[in-house]
Tab-separated table of C-alpha atoms in Angstrom:
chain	number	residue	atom	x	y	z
A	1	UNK	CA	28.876	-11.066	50.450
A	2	UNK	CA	30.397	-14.828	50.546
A	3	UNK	CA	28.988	-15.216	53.440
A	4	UNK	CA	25.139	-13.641	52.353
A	5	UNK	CA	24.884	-15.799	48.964
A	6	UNK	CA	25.869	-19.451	51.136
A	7	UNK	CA	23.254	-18.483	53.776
A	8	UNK	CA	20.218	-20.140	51.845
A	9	UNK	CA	22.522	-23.072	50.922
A	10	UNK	CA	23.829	-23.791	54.235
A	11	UNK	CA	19.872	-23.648	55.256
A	12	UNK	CA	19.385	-26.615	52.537
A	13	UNK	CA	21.886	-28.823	53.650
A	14	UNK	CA	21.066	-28.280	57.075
A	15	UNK	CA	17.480	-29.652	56.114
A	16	UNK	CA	18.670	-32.110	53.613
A	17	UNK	CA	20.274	-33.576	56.461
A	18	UNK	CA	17.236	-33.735	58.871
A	19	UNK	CA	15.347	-35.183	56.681
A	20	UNK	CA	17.520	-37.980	56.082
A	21	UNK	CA	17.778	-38.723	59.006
A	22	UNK	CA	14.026	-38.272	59.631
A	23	UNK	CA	13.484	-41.145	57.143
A	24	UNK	CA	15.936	-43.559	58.764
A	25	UNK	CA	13.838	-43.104	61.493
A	26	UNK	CA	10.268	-43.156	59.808
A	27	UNK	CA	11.165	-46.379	58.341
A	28	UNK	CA	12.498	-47.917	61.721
A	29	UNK	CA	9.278	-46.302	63.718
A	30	UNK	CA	7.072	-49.302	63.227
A	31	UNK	CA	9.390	-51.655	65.698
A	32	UNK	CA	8.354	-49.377	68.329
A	33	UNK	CA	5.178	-47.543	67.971
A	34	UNK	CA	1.242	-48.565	66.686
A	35	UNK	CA	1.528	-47.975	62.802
A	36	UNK	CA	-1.705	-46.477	62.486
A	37	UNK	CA	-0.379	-43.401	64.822
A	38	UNK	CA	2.285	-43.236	62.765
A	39	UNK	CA	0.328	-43.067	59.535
A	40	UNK	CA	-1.982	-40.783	61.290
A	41	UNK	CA	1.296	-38.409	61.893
A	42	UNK	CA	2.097	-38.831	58.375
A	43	UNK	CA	-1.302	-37.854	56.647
A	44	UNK	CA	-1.443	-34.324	58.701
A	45	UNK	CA	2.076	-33.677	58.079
A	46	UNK	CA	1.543	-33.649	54.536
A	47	UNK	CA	-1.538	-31.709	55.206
A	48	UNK	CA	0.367	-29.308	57.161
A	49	UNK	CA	3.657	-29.043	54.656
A	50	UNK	CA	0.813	-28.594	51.952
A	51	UNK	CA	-0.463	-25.643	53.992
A	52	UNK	CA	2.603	-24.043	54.637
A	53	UNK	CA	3.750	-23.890	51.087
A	54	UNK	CA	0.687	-21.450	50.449
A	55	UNK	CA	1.020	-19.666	53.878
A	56	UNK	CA	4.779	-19.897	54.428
A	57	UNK	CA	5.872	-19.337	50.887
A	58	UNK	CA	2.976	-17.305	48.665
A	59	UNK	CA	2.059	-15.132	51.885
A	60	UNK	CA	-1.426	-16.532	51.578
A	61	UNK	CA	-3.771	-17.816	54.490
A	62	UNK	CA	-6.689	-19.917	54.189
A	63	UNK	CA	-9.010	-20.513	57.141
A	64	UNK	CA	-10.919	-23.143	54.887
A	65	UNK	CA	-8.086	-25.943	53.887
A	66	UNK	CA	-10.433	-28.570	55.257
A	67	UNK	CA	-12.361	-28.257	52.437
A	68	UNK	CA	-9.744	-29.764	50.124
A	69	UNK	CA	-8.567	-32.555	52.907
A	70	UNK	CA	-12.245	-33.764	53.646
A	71	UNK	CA	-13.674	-33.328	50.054
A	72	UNK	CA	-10.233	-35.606	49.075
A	73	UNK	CA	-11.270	-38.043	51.923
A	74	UNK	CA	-15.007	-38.219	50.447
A	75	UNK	CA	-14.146	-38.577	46.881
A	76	UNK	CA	-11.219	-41.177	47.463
A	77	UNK	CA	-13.548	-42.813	49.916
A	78	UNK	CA	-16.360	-42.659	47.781
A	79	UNK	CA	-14.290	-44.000	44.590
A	80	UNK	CA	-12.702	-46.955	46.378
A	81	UNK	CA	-16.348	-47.776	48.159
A	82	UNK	CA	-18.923	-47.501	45.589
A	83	UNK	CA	-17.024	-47.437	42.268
A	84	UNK	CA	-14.525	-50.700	42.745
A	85	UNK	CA	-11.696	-48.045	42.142
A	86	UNK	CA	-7.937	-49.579	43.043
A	87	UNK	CA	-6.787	-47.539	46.164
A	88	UNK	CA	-4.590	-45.516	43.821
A	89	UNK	CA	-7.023	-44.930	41.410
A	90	UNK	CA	-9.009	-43.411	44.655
A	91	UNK	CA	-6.265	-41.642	45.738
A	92	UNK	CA	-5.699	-39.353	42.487
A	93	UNK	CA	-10.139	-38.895	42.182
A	94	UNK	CA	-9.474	-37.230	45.708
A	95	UNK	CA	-6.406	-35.427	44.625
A	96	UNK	CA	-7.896	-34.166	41.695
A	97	UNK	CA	-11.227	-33.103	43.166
A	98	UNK	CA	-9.068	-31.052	45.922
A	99	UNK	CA	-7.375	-28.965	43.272
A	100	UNK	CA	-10.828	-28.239	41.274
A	101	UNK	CA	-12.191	-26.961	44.904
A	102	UNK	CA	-8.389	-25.191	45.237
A	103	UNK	CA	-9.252	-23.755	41.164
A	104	UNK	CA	-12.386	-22.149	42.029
A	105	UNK	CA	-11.958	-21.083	45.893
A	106	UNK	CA	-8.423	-19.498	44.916
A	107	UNK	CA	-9.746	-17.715	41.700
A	108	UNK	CA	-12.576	-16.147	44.624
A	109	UNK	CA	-10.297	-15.453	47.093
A	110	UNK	CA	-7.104	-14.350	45.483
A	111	UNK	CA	-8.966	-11.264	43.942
A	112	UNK	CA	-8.505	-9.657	47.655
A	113	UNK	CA	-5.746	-9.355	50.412
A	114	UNK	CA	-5.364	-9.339	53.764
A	115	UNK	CA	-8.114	-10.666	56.158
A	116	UNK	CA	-10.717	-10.362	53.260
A	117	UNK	CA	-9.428	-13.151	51.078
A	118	UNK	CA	-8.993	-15.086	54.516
A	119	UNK	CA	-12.627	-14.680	55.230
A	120	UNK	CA	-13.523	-15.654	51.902
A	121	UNK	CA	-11.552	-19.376	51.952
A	122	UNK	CA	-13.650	-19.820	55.702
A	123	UNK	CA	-16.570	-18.282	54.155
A	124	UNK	CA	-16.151	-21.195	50.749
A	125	UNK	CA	-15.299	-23.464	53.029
A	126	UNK	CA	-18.485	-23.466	55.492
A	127	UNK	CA	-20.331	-23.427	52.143
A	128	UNK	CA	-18.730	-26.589	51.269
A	129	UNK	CA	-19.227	-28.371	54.615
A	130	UNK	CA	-23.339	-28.216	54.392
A	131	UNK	CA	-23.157	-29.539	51.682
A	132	UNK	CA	-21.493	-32.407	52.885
A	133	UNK	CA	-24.209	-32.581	54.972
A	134	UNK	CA	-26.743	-32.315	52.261
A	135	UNK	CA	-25.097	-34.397	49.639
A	136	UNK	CA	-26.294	-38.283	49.288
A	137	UNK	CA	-22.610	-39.568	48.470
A	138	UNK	CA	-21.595	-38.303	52.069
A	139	UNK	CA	-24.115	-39.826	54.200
A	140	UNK	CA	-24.608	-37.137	56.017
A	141	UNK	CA	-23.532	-37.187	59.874
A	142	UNK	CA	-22.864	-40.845	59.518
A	143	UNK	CA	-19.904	-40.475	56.571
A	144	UNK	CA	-18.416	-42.524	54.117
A	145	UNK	CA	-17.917	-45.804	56.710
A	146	UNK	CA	-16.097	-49.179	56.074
A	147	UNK	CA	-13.881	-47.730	52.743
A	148	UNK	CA	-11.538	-51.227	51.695
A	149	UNK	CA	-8.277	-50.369	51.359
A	150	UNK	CA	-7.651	-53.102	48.376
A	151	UNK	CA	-4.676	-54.140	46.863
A	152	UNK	CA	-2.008	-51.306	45.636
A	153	UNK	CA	-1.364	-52.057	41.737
A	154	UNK	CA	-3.261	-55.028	41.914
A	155	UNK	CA	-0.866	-56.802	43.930
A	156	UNK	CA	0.487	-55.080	47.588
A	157	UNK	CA	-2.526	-55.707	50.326
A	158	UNK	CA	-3.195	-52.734	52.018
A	159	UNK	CA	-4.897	-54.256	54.899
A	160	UNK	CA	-1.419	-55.593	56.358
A	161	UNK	CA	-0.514	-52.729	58.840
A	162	UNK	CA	3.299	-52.333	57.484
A	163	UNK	CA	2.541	-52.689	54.065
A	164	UNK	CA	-0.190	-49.913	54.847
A	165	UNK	CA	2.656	-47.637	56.550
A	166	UNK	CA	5.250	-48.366	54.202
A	167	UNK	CA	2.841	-46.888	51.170
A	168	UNK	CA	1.456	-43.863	53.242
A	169	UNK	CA	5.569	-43.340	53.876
A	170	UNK	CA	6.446	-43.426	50.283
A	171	UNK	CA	3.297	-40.915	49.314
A	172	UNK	CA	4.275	-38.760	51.864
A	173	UNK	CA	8.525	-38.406	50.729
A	174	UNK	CA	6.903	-38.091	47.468
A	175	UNK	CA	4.496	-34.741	48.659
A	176	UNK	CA	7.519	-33.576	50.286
A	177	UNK	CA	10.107	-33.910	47.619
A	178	UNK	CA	7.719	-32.120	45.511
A	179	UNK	CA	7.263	-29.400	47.745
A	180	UNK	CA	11.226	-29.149	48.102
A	181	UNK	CA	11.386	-29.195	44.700
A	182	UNK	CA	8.922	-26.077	43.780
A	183	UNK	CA	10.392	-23.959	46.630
A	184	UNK	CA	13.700	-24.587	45.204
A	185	UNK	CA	12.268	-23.688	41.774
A	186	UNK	CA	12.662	-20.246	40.068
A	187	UNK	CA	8.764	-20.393	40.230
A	188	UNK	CA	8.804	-20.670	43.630
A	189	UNK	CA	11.885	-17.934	44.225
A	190	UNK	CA	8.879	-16.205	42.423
A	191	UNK	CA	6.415	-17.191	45.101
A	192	UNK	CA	8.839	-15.957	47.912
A	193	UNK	CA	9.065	-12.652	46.191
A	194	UNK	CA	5.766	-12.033	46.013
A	195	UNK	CA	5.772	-13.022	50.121
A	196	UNK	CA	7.719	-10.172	50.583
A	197	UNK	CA	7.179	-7.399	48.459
A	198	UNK	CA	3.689	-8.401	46.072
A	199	UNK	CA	4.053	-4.738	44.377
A	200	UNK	CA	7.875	-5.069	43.690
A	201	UNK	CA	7.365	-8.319	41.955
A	202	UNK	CA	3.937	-6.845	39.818
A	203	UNK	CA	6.857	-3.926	38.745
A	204	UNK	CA	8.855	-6.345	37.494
A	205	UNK	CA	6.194	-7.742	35.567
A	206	UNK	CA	5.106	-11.106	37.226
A	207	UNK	CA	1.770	-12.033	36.694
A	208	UNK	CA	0.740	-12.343	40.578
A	209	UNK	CA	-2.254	-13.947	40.408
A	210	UNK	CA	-1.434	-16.570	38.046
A	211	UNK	CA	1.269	-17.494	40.394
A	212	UNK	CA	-0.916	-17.336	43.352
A	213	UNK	CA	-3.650	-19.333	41.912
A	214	UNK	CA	-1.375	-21.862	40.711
A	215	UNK	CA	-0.119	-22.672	44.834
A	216	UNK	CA	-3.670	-22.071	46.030
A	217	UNK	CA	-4.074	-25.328	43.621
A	218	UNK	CA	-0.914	-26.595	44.473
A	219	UNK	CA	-1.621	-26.538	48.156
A	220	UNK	CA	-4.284	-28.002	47.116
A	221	UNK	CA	-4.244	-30.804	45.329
A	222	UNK	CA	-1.364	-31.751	48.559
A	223	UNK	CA	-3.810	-30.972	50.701
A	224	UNK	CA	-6.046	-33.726	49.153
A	225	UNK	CA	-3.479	-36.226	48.798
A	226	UNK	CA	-3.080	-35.809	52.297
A	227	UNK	CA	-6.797	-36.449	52.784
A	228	UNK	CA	-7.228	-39.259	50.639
A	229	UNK	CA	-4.327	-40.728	52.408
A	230	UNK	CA	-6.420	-40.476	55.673
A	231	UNK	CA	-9.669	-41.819	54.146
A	232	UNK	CA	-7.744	-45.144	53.428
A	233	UNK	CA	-5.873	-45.596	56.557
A	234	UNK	CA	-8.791	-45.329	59.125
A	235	UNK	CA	-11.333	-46.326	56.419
A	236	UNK	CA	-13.743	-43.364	56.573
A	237	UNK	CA	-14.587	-39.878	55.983
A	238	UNK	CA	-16.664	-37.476	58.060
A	239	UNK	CA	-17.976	-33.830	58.351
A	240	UNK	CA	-14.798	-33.670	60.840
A	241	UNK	CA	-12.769	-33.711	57.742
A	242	UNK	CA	-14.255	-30.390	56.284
A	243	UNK	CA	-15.132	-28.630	59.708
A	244	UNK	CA	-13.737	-25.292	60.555
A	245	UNK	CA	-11.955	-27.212	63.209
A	246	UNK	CA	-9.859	-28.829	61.240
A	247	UNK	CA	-8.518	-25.918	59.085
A	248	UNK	CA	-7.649	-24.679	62.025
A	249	UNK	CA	-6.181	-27.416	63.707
A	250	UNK	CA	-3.438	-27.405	60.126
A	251	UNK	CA	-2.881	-23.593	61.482
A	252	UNK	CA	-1.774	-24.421	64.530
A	253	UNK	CA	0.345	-27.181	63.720
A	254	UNK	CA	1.984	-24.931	60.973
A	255	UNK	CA	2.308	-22.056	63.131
A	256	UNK	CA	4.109	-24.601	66.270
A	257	UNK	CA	6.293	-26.013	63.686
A	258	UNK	CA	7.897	-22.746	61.652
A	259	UNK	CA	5.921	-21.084	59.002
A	260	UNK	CA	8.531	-21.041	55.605
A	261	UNK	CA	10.725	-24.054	57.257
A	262	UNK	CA	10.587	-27.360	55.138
A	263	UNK	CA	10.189	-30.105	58.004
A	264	UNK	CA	8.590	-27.356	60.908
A	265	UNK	CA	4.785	-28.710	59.576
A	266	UNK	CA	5.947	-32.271	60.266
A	267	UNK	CA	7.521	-31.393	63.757
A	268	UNK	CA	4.097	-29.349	64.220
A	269	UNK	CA	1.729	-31.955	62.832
A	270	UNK	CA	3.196	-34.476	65.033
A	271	UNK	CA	3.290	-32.711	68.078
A	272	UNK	CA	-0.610	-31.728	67.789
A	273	UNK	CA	-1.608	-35.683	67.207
A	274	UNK	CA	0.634	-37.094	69.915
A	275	UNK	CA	-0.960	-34.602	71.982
A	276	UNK	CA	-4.703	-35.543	70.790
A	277	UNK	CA	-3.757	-39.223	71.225
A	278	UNK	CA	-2.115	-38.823	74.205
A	279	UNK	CA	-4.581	-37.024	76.260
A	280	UNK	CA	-7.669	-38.963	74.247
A	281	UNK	CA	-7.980	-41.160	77.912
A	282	UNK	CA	-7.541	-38.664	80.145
A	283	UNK	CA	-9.193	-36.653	82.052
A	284	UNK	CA	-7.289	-33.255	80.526
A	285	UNK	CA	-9.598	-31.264	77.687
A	286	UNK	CA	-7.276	-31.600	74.959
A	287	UNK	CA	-8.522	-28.355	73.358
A	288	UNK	CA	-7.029	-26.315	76.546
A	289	UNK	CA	-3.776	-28.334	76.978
A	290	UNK	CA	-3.037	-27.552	72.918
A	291	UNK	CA	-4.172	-23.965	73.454
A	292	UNK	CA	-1.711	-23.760	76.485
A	293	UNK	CA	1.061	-24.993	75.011
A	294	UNK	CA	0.447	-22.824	71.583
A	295	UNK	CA	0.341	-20.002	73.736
A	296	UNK	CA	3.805	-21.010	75.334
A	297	UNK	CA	5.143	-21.495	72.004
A	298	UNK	CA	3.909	-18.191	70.548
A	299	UNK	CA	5.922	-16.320	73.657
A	300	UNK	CA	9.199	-18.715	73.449
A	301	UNK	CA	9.039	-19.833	70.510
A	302	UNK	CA	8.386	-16.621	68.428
A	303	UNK	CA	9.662	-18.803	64.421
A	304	UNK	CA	8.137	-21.894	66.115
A	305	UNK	CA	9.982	-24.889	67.046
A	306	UNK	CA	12.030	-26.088	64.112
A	307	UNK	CA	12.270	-21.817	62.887
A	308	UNK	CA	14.189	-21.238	66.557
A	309	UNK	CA	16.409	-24.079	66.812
A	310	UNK	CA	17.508	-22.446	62.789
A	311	UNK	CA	17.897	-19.173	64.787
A	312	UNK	CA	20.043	-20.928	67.922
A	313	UNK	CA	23.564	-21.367	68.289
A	314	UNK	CA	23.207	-25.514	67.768
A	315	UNK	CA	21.308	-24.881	64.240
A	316	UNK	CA	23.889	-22.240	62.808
A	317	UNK	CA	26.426	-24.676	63.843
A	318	UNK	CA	24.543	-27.467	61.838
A	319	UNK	CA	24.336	-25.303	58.710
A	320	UNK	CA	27.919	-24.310	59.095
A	321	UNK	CA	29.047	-27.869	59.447
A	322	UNK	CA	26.347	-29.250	56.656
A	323	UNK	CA	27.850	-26.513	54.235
A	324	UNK	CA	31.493	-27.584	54.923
């Protein structure tokens, strides 16, 4: 029984301690690779830990999570651009426009299970891509182009590389401490429950769709941060934010990573990008060299990457020694 209850604790430490040393090495990535790869890495790993806390830890999946990460990239890009708003300022107009989308596509699609509320997030989420298209504030094919990234509280320019990757860095601990924190929450014990067994936990008299609305907004308003993130560093926003595409794209890094695992998104997400970058100038499809190596995962790697090295000898030893 000893052993049973110091399971999910040996599991923390084991991540606590990844993660730490994950940021020793964020912050000493700079010296030796482009910073705006790096923040590109960043952005979709928040997009991708934002993802899996609905997926991984509600039992929900959404086939239309671009909405909220491109309609975040237009309205912080759109804020910053046309209304003189500080980068910050821009950042939380995207964040909370991504959890009013998250408010009234989860209150749609929560009211069914299974493959029909998936189809009804894709369905929300097409709907919200014309009019993208349509709307004036987008600019239609041509986006929201030359966004300024300003000056962060008036003082920090954003247009110096590092101080750029040093403030997409501390957004992005900040996403994922909050994440840690509501998965280590009685609400989100709550949210795990209803993973597993959705009728137990209505017998026990949880309100079940309050809790799943609130991490459809949860997910989010991350999901936006994440996206308002990306409309600063690369200084635009366009219909490839909201396409199908990319909600996919946040599937597939999730799924290579470890669905329920803290840090699997991030070792997803940046596996996915340093694929797209690194096969950008070459002759390779990068489509069919992700899809092969998905489909390699999916066969060896059945938790995904960071989910089977848990599983392996060399991760149990990890916990055992991190809960020494």
């Amino acid at each position: 029984m000893d052993t049973v209850m110091t399971a999910p604790r040996r599991r923390l430490r084991a991540e606590t301690v990844l993660i730490a040393l994950g940021i020793v090495a964020l912050v000493l990535a700079p010296l030796y690779f482009y910073p705006v790869f790096l923040m590109k890495v960043l952005c979709f790993a928040l997009f991708a830990c934002a993802f899996n806390l609905l997926l991984g830890y509600t039992g929900i999946l959404s086939f239309g999570h671009a909405a909220f990460f491109g309609g975040a990239a237009y309205f912080t890009a759109h804020a910053v651009k046309e209304w003189g708003f500080s980068p910050e300022l821009g950042i939380l107009v995207g964040v909370a426009g991504a959890a009013l989308l998250g408010l009234v596509i989860g209150f749609l699609a929560i009211r069914r299970q299974g493959i029909y509320s998936t189809m009804i997030t894709l369905a929300l989420a097409q709907m919200f891509f014309f009019f993208c298209l349509q709307a004036p504030f987008t600019h239609g094919e041509d986006g929201i182009q030359g966004v300024p990234r300003g000056h962060l509280l008036g003082l920090i320019d954003l247009n110096e590389p590092l101080n750029m990757y040093f403030f997409v860095l501390a957004v992005f601990l900040l996403g994922l401490l909050l994440i840690w924190r509501i998965i280590n929450s009685p609400y989100g014990m709550i949210l795990k429950s209803i993973r597993e067994n959705e009728n137990r936990a209505i017998s026990l008299g949880y309100s079940v769709y309050r809790y799943k609305l609130g991490a459809f907004v949860i997910s989010a308003a991350l999901a936006g941060l994440a996206g308002g993130l990306k409309a600063l560093v690369f200084q635009f926003a366009t219909l490839t934010d909201v396409s199908w595409q990319m909600s996919g794209e946040v599937v597939l890094m999730t799924l290579l990573g470890g669905i329920g695992t803290l840090i699997g998104p991030v070792f997803g997400a940046a596996l996915v990008t340093t694929l797209g970058n690194y096969f950008a100038t070459s002759e390779l499809p990068v489509t069919l060299v992700t899809g092969i190596i998905f489909m390699l995962c999916v066969l060896v790697f059945r938790r995904g990457i960071v989910g089977e090295f848990y599983a392996s000898k060399l991760g149990r030893k990890l916990e055992r020694r991190a809960g020494d």
